[in-house]
């Protein structure tokens, strides 16, 4: 990517109306590969290149939080070979991106049941998290072994324990308190959720957090998703009126 094109493109966006948090359901790697008579894993490899480009673009746009749905709790039901390939790719991605993350002020965070990931992947995740812990320009939040229902359930259990022990009054259980027990406790709710590959569903992603998120579904398969399309979606986002249940005036 060259910086000249960035200089030409960026003025179309109103910097004062950028989303603070973009979340993406990166779908369609398998279909991208099938269309080319390739193994699904080649689709995931190409998808990793898109991840790199989208992280870079998000940082350039000045959006402080990016959450990427990389692996769902339901994705554990895929064939072992595909899971293994995804884990290898994740590890490779983390190692290759660490220098650029440090250079660009990006902190790595994860949400999900990370303890279910293979030990070597967890070690790499912890190493990159520790190395980037003091970066403040942007948070790259990877949803790994993530499920929205599991997250809410885990929060409710934590709250129930506190109530049972007498540390918490049931009347003190508010929306804010529940949000404080989610993986995302330190970040704002997403302003914009993008799903690639045309599927009109949420697939157990951020169920609590997307109550008032603007949704955008594109038919583009994730490996074909580009910075230009990302920019066009942000432009569309800036034209929307977010009412949060109130009247327009
Ligand atoms: C998204 O692509 C990547 C993951 C879910 C890990 P898919 O692998 O779901 O691709 P399709 O939906 O089969 O095309
Ligand atoms: C959603 O994609 C999960 C991720 C992108 C990681 P899926 O391909 O797993 O979702 P479904 O099966 O189409 O709902
Ligand atoms: Mg899919």
CSV table of C-alpha atoms and ligand atoms in Angstrom, one decimal:
chain,number,residue,atom,x,y,z
A,1,UNK,CA,0.0,0.0,0.0
A,2,UNK,CA,1.5,3.4,-0.8
A,3,UNK,CA,0.9,6.5,1.3
A,4,UNK,CA,0.1,8.7,-1.7
A,5,UNK,CA,-3.2,6.8,-2.2
A,6,UNK,CA,-4.0,7.2,1.5
A,7,UNK,CA,-3.5,11.0,1.2
A,8,UNK,CA,-5.9,11.1,-1.7
A,9,UNK,CA,-8.5,8.9,-0.1
A,10,UNK,CA,-8.6,9.9,3.5
A,11,UNK,CA,-10.2,13.4,3.1
A,12,UNK,CA,-13.5,11.8,2.1
A,13,UNK,CA,-14.0,10.7,5.7
A,14,UNK,CA,-15.1,13.2,8.4
A,15,UNK,CA,-12.5,12.6,11.2
A,16,UNK,CA,-15.0,13.9,13.8
A,17,UNK,CA,-17.5,11.2,12.9
A,18,UNK,CA,-15.4,8.1,12.7
A,19,UNK,CA,-16.6,5.0,14.6
A,20,UNK,CA,-14.6,4.5,17.8
A,21,UNK,CA,-15.0,0.7,17.5
A,22,UNK,CA,-15.4,-1.4,14.4
A,23,UNK,CA,-16.2,-5.1,14.7
A,24,UNK,CA,-15.9,-7.5,11.7
A,25,UNK,CA,-17.2,-11.0,11.0
A,26,UNK,CA,-14.6,-12.1,8.6
A,27,UNK,CA,-16.5,-14.7,6.6
A,28,UNK,CA,-16.1,-16.3,3.2
A,29,UNK,CA,-12.6,-17.8,3.1
A,30,UNK,CA,-13.9,-21.2,2.2
A,31,UNK,CA,-16.1,-19.9,-0.6
A,32,UNK,CA,-13.2,-17.9,-2.0
A,33,UNK,CA,-11.1,-21.0,-2.2
A,34,UNK,CA,-13.9,-23.2,-3.6
A,35,UNK,CA,-14.5,-20.7,-6.4
A,36,UNK,CA,-10.9,-21.3,-7.4
A,37,UNK,CA,-10.9,-25.1,-6.9
A,38,UNK,CA,-8.5,-24.6,-4.0
A,39,UNK,CA,-8.3,-26.2,-0.6
A,40,UNK,CA,-10.2,-24.1,2.1
A,41,UNK,CA,-6.9,-23.5,3.9
A,42,UNK,CA,-5.7,-21.5,0.9
A,43,UNK,CA,-8.7,-19.3,1.5
A,44,UNK,CA,-7.7,-18.8,5.2
A,45,UNK,CA,-4.1,-18.0,4.1
A,46,UNK,CA,-5.4,-15.3,1.7
A,47,UNK,CA,-7.8,-14.1,4.4
A,48,UNK,CA,-4.8,-13.5,6.7
A,49,UNK,CA,-3.4,-11.0,4.1
A,50,UNK,CA,-6.8,-9.1,4.3
A,51,UNK,CA,-6.5,-9.1,8.1
A,52,UNK,CA,-3.1,-7.4,7.8
A,53,UNK,CA,-4.4,-4.8,5.4
A,54,UNK,CA,-7.5,-4.1,7.5
A,55,UNK,CA,-5.5,-3.6,10.7
A,56,UNK,CA,-3.2,-1.2,8.9
A,57,UNK,CA,-6.1,0.7,7.4
A,58,UNK,CA,-7.9,1.0,10.7
A,59,UNK,CA,-4.8,2.5,12.3
A,60,UNK,CA,-4.5,4.9,9.4
A,61,UNK,CA,-8.1,6.0,9.6
A,62,UNK,CA,-7.5,6.7,13.3
A,63,UNK,CA,-10.2,4.2,14.6
A,64,UNK,CA,-9.1,3.2,18.1
A,65,UNK,CA,-10.7,-0.2,18.5
A,66,UNK,CA,-11.0,-3.0,16.0
A,67,UNK,CA,-12.5,-6.4,16.9
A,68,UNK,CA,-12.1,-9.3,14.5
A,69,UNK,CA,-14.1,-12.5,14.8
A,70,UNK,CA,-11.3,-15.0,14.0
A,71,UNK,CA,-12.7,-18.2,15.6
A,72,UNK,CA,-16.0,-19.0,17.2
A,73,UNK,CA,-16.9,-21.5,19.9
A,74,UNK,CA,-18.9,-23.3,17.1
A,75,UNK,CA,-15.8,-23.4,14.8
A,76,UNK,CA,-14.4,-26.1,17.1
A,77,UNK,CA,-16.8,-28.4,15.2
A,78,UNK,CA,-14.8,-28.1,12.0
A,79,UNK,CA,-12.5,-30.9,10.8
A,80,UNK,CA,-9.3,-31.2,12.9
A,81,UNK,CA,-7.1,-30.4,9.9
A,82,UNK,CA,-8.8,-27.1,9.3
A,83,UNK,CA,-8.6,-26.2,13.0
A,84,UNK,CA,-4.9,-27.0,13.0
A,85,UNK,CA,-4.3,-24.9,9.9
A,86,UNK,CA,-6.2,-22.0,11.4
A,87,UNK,CA,-4.1,-22.2,14.6
A,88,UNK,CA,-0.8,-22.3,12.7
A,89,UNK,CA,-1.9,-19.3,10.6
A,90,UNK,CA,-2.8,-17.4,13.8
A,91,UNK,CA,0.6,-18.1,15.3
A,92,UNK,CA,2.3,-17.1,12.1
A,93,UNK,CA,0.3,-13.9,11.9
A,94,UNK,CA,1.0,-12.9,15.5
A,95,UNK,CA,4.7,-13.4,15.0
A,96,UNK,CA,5.0,-11.6,11.7
A,97,UNK,CA,2.8,-8.6,12.8
A,98,UNK,CA,4.4,-7.9,16.2
A,99,UNK,CA,7.0,-5.5,14.8
A,100,UNK,CA,4.4,-3.5,12.9
A,101,UNK,CA,2.1,-3.4,15.9
A,102,UNK,CA,4.9,-2.0,18.0
A,103,UNK,CA,5.8,0.5,15.4
A,104,UNK,CA,2.2,1.7,15.1
A,105,UNK,CA,1.2,1.8,18.7
A,106,UNK,CA,-1.2,-1.2,18.5
A,107,UNK,CA,-2.0,-3.2,21.6
A,108,UNK,CA,-3.2,-6.8,21.2
A,109,UNK,CA,-6.2,-8.0,23.2
A,110,UNK,CA,-8.2,-11.1,23.0
A,111,UNK,CA,-11.8,-12.1,23.9
A,112,UNK,CA,-13.1,-15.6,24.2
A,113,UNK,CA,-12.2,-18.9,25.8
A,114,UNK,CA,-8.5,-18.5,25.0
A,115,UNK,CA,-7.7,-21.4,27.5
A,116,UNK,CA,-9.1,-23.8,24.9
A,117,UNK,CA,-6.5,-22.9,22.3
A,118,UNK,CA,-3.3,-25.0,21.9
A,119,UNK,CA,-0.5,-24.2,24.4
A,120,UNK,CA,1.9,-22.9,21.7
A,121,UNK,CA,-0.7,-20.5,20.4
A,122,UNK,CA,-1.5,-19.3,23.9
A,123,UNK,CA,2.2,-18.7,24.5
A,124,UNK,CA,2.5,-16.6,21.4
A,125,UNK,CA,-0.6,-14.7,22.2
A,126,UNK,CA,0.7,-13.9,25.7
A,127,UNK,CA,4.1,-12.9,24.4
A,128,UNK,CA,2.6,-10.4,21.9
A,129,UNK,CA,0.1,-9.1,24.5
A,130,UNK,CA,2.9,-8.5,26.9
A,131,UNK,CA,5.1,-6.9,24.3
A,132,UNK,CA,2.3,-4.5,23.1
A,133,UNK,CA,0.7,-3.9,26.5
A,134,UNK,CA,1.8,-0.3,26.7
A,135,UNK,CA,0.8,0.7,23.2
A,136,UNK,CA,-2.0,3.4,23.2
A,137,UNK,CA,-3.0,4.3,19.6
A,138,UNK,CA,-5.2,1.4,18.8
A,139,UNK,CA,-6.5,-1.9,20.2
A,140,UNK,CA,-6.5,-5.0,18.0
A,141,UNK,CA,-9.1,-7.2,19.7
A,142,UNK,CA,-9.1,-10.8,18.4
A,143,UNK,CA,-12.2,-12.9,19.2
A,144,UNK,CA,-10.8,-16.4,19.6
A,145,UNK,CA,-12.9,-19.4,20.6
A,146,UNK,CA,-15.5,-16.7,21.2
A,147,UNK,CA,-19.2,-17.1,21.7
A,148,UNK,CA,-21.6,-14.3,22.7
A,149,UNK,CA,-23.9,-16.6,24.7
A,150,UNK,CA,-21.0,-18.2,26.6
A,151,UNK,CA,-19.6,-14.7,27.4
A,152,UNK,CA,-23.0,-13.6,28.9
A,153,UNK,CA,-23.3,-16.8,30.8
A,154,UNK,CA,-19.9,-16.5,32.3
A,155,UNK,CA,-20.7,-12.9,33.3
A,156,UNK,CA,-24.0,-14.0,34.9
A,157,UNK,CA,-22.2,-16.8,36.8
A,158,UNK,CA,-19.6,-14.3,38.2
A,159,UNK,CA,-22.4,-12.0,39.3
A,160,UNK,CA,-24.4,-14.8,40.9
A,161,UNK,CA,-21.3,-15.9,42.9
A,162,UNK,CA,-21.0,-12.4,44.3
A,163,UNK,CA,-24.7,-12.2,45.2
A,164,UNK,CA,-24.5,-15.6,46.8
A,165,UNK,CA,-21.6,-14.6,49.0
A,166,UNK,CA,-23.3,-11.5,50.1
A,167,UNK,CA,-20.8,-9.2,48.4
A,168,UNK,CA,-23.4,-7.8,46.0
A,169,UNK,CA,-27.0,-6.8,46.4
A,170,UNK,CA,-29.4,-8.0,43.6
A,171,UNK,CA,-30.6,-4.4,43.2
A,172,UNK,CA,-27.0,-3.4,42.2
A,173,UNK,CA,-27.1,-5.7,39.2
A,174,UNK,CA,-27.5,-3.2,36.4
A,175,UNK,CA,-26.7,-3.1,32.7
A,176,UNK,CA,-23.5,-1.3,33.5
A,177,UNK,CA,-22.5,-4.0,36.1
A,178,UNK,CA,-23.2,-6.8,33.7
A,179,UNK,CA,-21.2,-5.0,31.0
A,180,UNK,CA,-18.3,-4.8,33.5
A,181,UNK,CA,-18.3,-8.6,33.7
A,182,UNK,CA,-17.9,-9.1,30.0
A,183,UNK,CA,-14.6,-9.7,28.1
A,184,UNK,CA,-15.1,-6.3,26.5
A,185,UNK,CA,-15.3,-4.4,29.9
A,186,UNK,CA,-12.6,-2.0,28.9
A,187,UNK,CA,-13.8,-1.0,25.5
A,188,UNK,CA,-16.8,1.0,24.1
A,189,UNK,CA,-19.5,-1.0,22.3
A,190,UNK,CA,-19.0,-1.3,18.5
A,191,UNK,CA,-20.4,1.6,16.5
A,192,UNK,CA,-20.2,-0.4,13.3
A,193,UNK,CA,-20.3,-4.2,12.6
A,194,UNK,CA,-19.3,-5.4,9.1
A,195,UNK,CA,-19.9,-8.9,7.9
A,196,UNK,CA,-18.4,-10.1,4.6
A,197,UNK,CA,-19.8,-12.8,2.3
A,198,UNK,CA,-23.4,-11.8,2.4
A,199,UNK,CA,-24.8,-13.9,5.3
A,200,UNK,CA,-27.5,-11.9,7.2
A,201,UNK,CA,-26.7,-13.3,10.6
A,202,UNK,CA,-24.7,-12.6,13.7
A,203,UNK,CA,-23.4,-16.1,14.4
A,204,UNK,CA,-23.1,-15.6,18.2
A,205,UNK,CA,-20.9,-12.5,17.9
A,206,UNK,CA,-21.0,-9.8,20.6
A,207,UNK,CA,-24.6,-10.3,21.4
A,208,UNK,CA,-24.8,-7.9,24.3
A,209,UNK,CA,-22.5,-5.3,22.8
A,210,UNK,CA,-24.3,-4.8,19.5
A,211,UNK,CA,-27.6,-3.5,20.9
A,212,UNK,CA,-27.3,-0.2,19.0
A,213,UNK,CA,-24.5,-1.0,16.5
A,214,UNK,CA,-24.9,0.0,12.9
A,215,UNK,CA,-24.8,-3.2,10.7
A,216,UNK,CA,-23.2,-3.5,7.3
A,217,UNK,CA,-23.3,-6.7,5.3
A,218,UNK,CA,-21.2,-6.9,2.0
A,219,UNK,CA,-21.3,-9.8,-0.5
A,220,UNK,CA,-17.6,-9.5,-0.9
A,221,UNK,CA,-15.7,-12.6,0.3
A,222,UNK,CA,-13.2,-11.8,3.1
A,223,UNK,CA,-10.1,-12.5,1.0
A,224,UNK,CA,-11.3,-10.0,-1.6
A,225,UNK,CA,-12.2,-7.3,1.0
A,226,UNK,CA,-10.1,-4.2,0.4
A,227,UNK,CA,-9.2,-0.9,2.0
A,228,UNK,CA,-11.3,0.9,-0.7
A,229,UNK,CA,-14.4,-1.0,0.3
A,230,UNK,CA,-13.7,-0.5,4.0
A,231,UNK,CA,-13.5,3.2,3.3
A,232,UNK,CA,-16.8,3.2,1.3
A,233,UNK,CA,-18.5,1.5,4.3
A,234,UNK,CA,-17.2,4.1,6.6
A,235,UNK,CA,-18.5,6.8,4.3
A,236,UNK,CA,-21.9,5.1,4.4
A,237,UNK,CA,-21.7,4.9,8.2
A,238,UNK,CA,-21.1,8.6,8.4
A,239,UNK,CA,-24.3,9.3,6.5
A,240,UNK,CA,-26.5,7.3,8.9
A,241,UNK,CA,-28.5,8.9,11.6
A,242,UNK,CA,-28.1,7.0,14.9
A,243,UNK,CA,-31.2,7.7,17.0
A,244,UNK,CA,-30.8,5.3,19.9
A,245,UNK,CA,-34.6,5.0,20.2
A,246,UNK,CA,-35.1,8.8,20.3
A,247,UNK,CA,-36.7,11.0,17.7
A,248,UNK,CA,-34.6,12.4,14.9
A,249,UNK,CA,-34.7,16.0,16.0
B,1,LIG,C1,-14.3,-17.4,7.8
B,1,LIG,O1,-14.4,-18.1,6.6
B,1,LIG,C2,-13.2,-17.9,8.6
B,1,LIG,C3,-13.6,-18.6,9.9
B,1,LIG,C4,-14.8,-18.8,10.3
B,1,LIG,C5,-12.5,-19.2,10.7
B,1,LIG,P1,-15.2,-19.5,6.5
B,1,LIG,O2,-14.2,-20.6,6.7
B,1,LIG,O3,-16.3,-19.5,7.4
B,1,LIG,O4,-15.6,-19.4,5.0
B,1,LIG,P2,-17.0,-20.0,4.3
B,1,LIG,O5,-18.1,-19.4,5.1
B,1,LIG,O6,-16.9,-21.5,4.4
B,1,LIG,O7,-16.9,-19.4,2.9
B,2,LIG,C1,-18.6,-16.7,11.8
B,2,LIG,O1,-18.4,-17.4,10.6
B,2,LIG,C2,-17.4,-16.9,12.7
B,2,LIG,C3,-16.2,-16.3,12.2
B,2,LIG,C4,-16.0,-15.4,11.2
B,2,LIG,C5,-15.0,-16.6,13.0
B,2,LIG,P1,-19.0,-18.8,10.4
B,2,LIG,O2,-18.7,-19.2,9.0
B,2,LIG,O3,-18.5,-19.7,11.5
B,2,LIG,O4,-20.6,-18.6,10.6
B,2,LIG,P2,-21.8,-19.4,10.1
B,2,LIG,O5,-21.5,-20.9,10.3
B,2,LIG,O6,-21.9,-19.1,8.6
B,2,LIG,O7,-23.0,-18.9,10.9
B,3,LIG,MG1,-18.3,-19.1,7.1
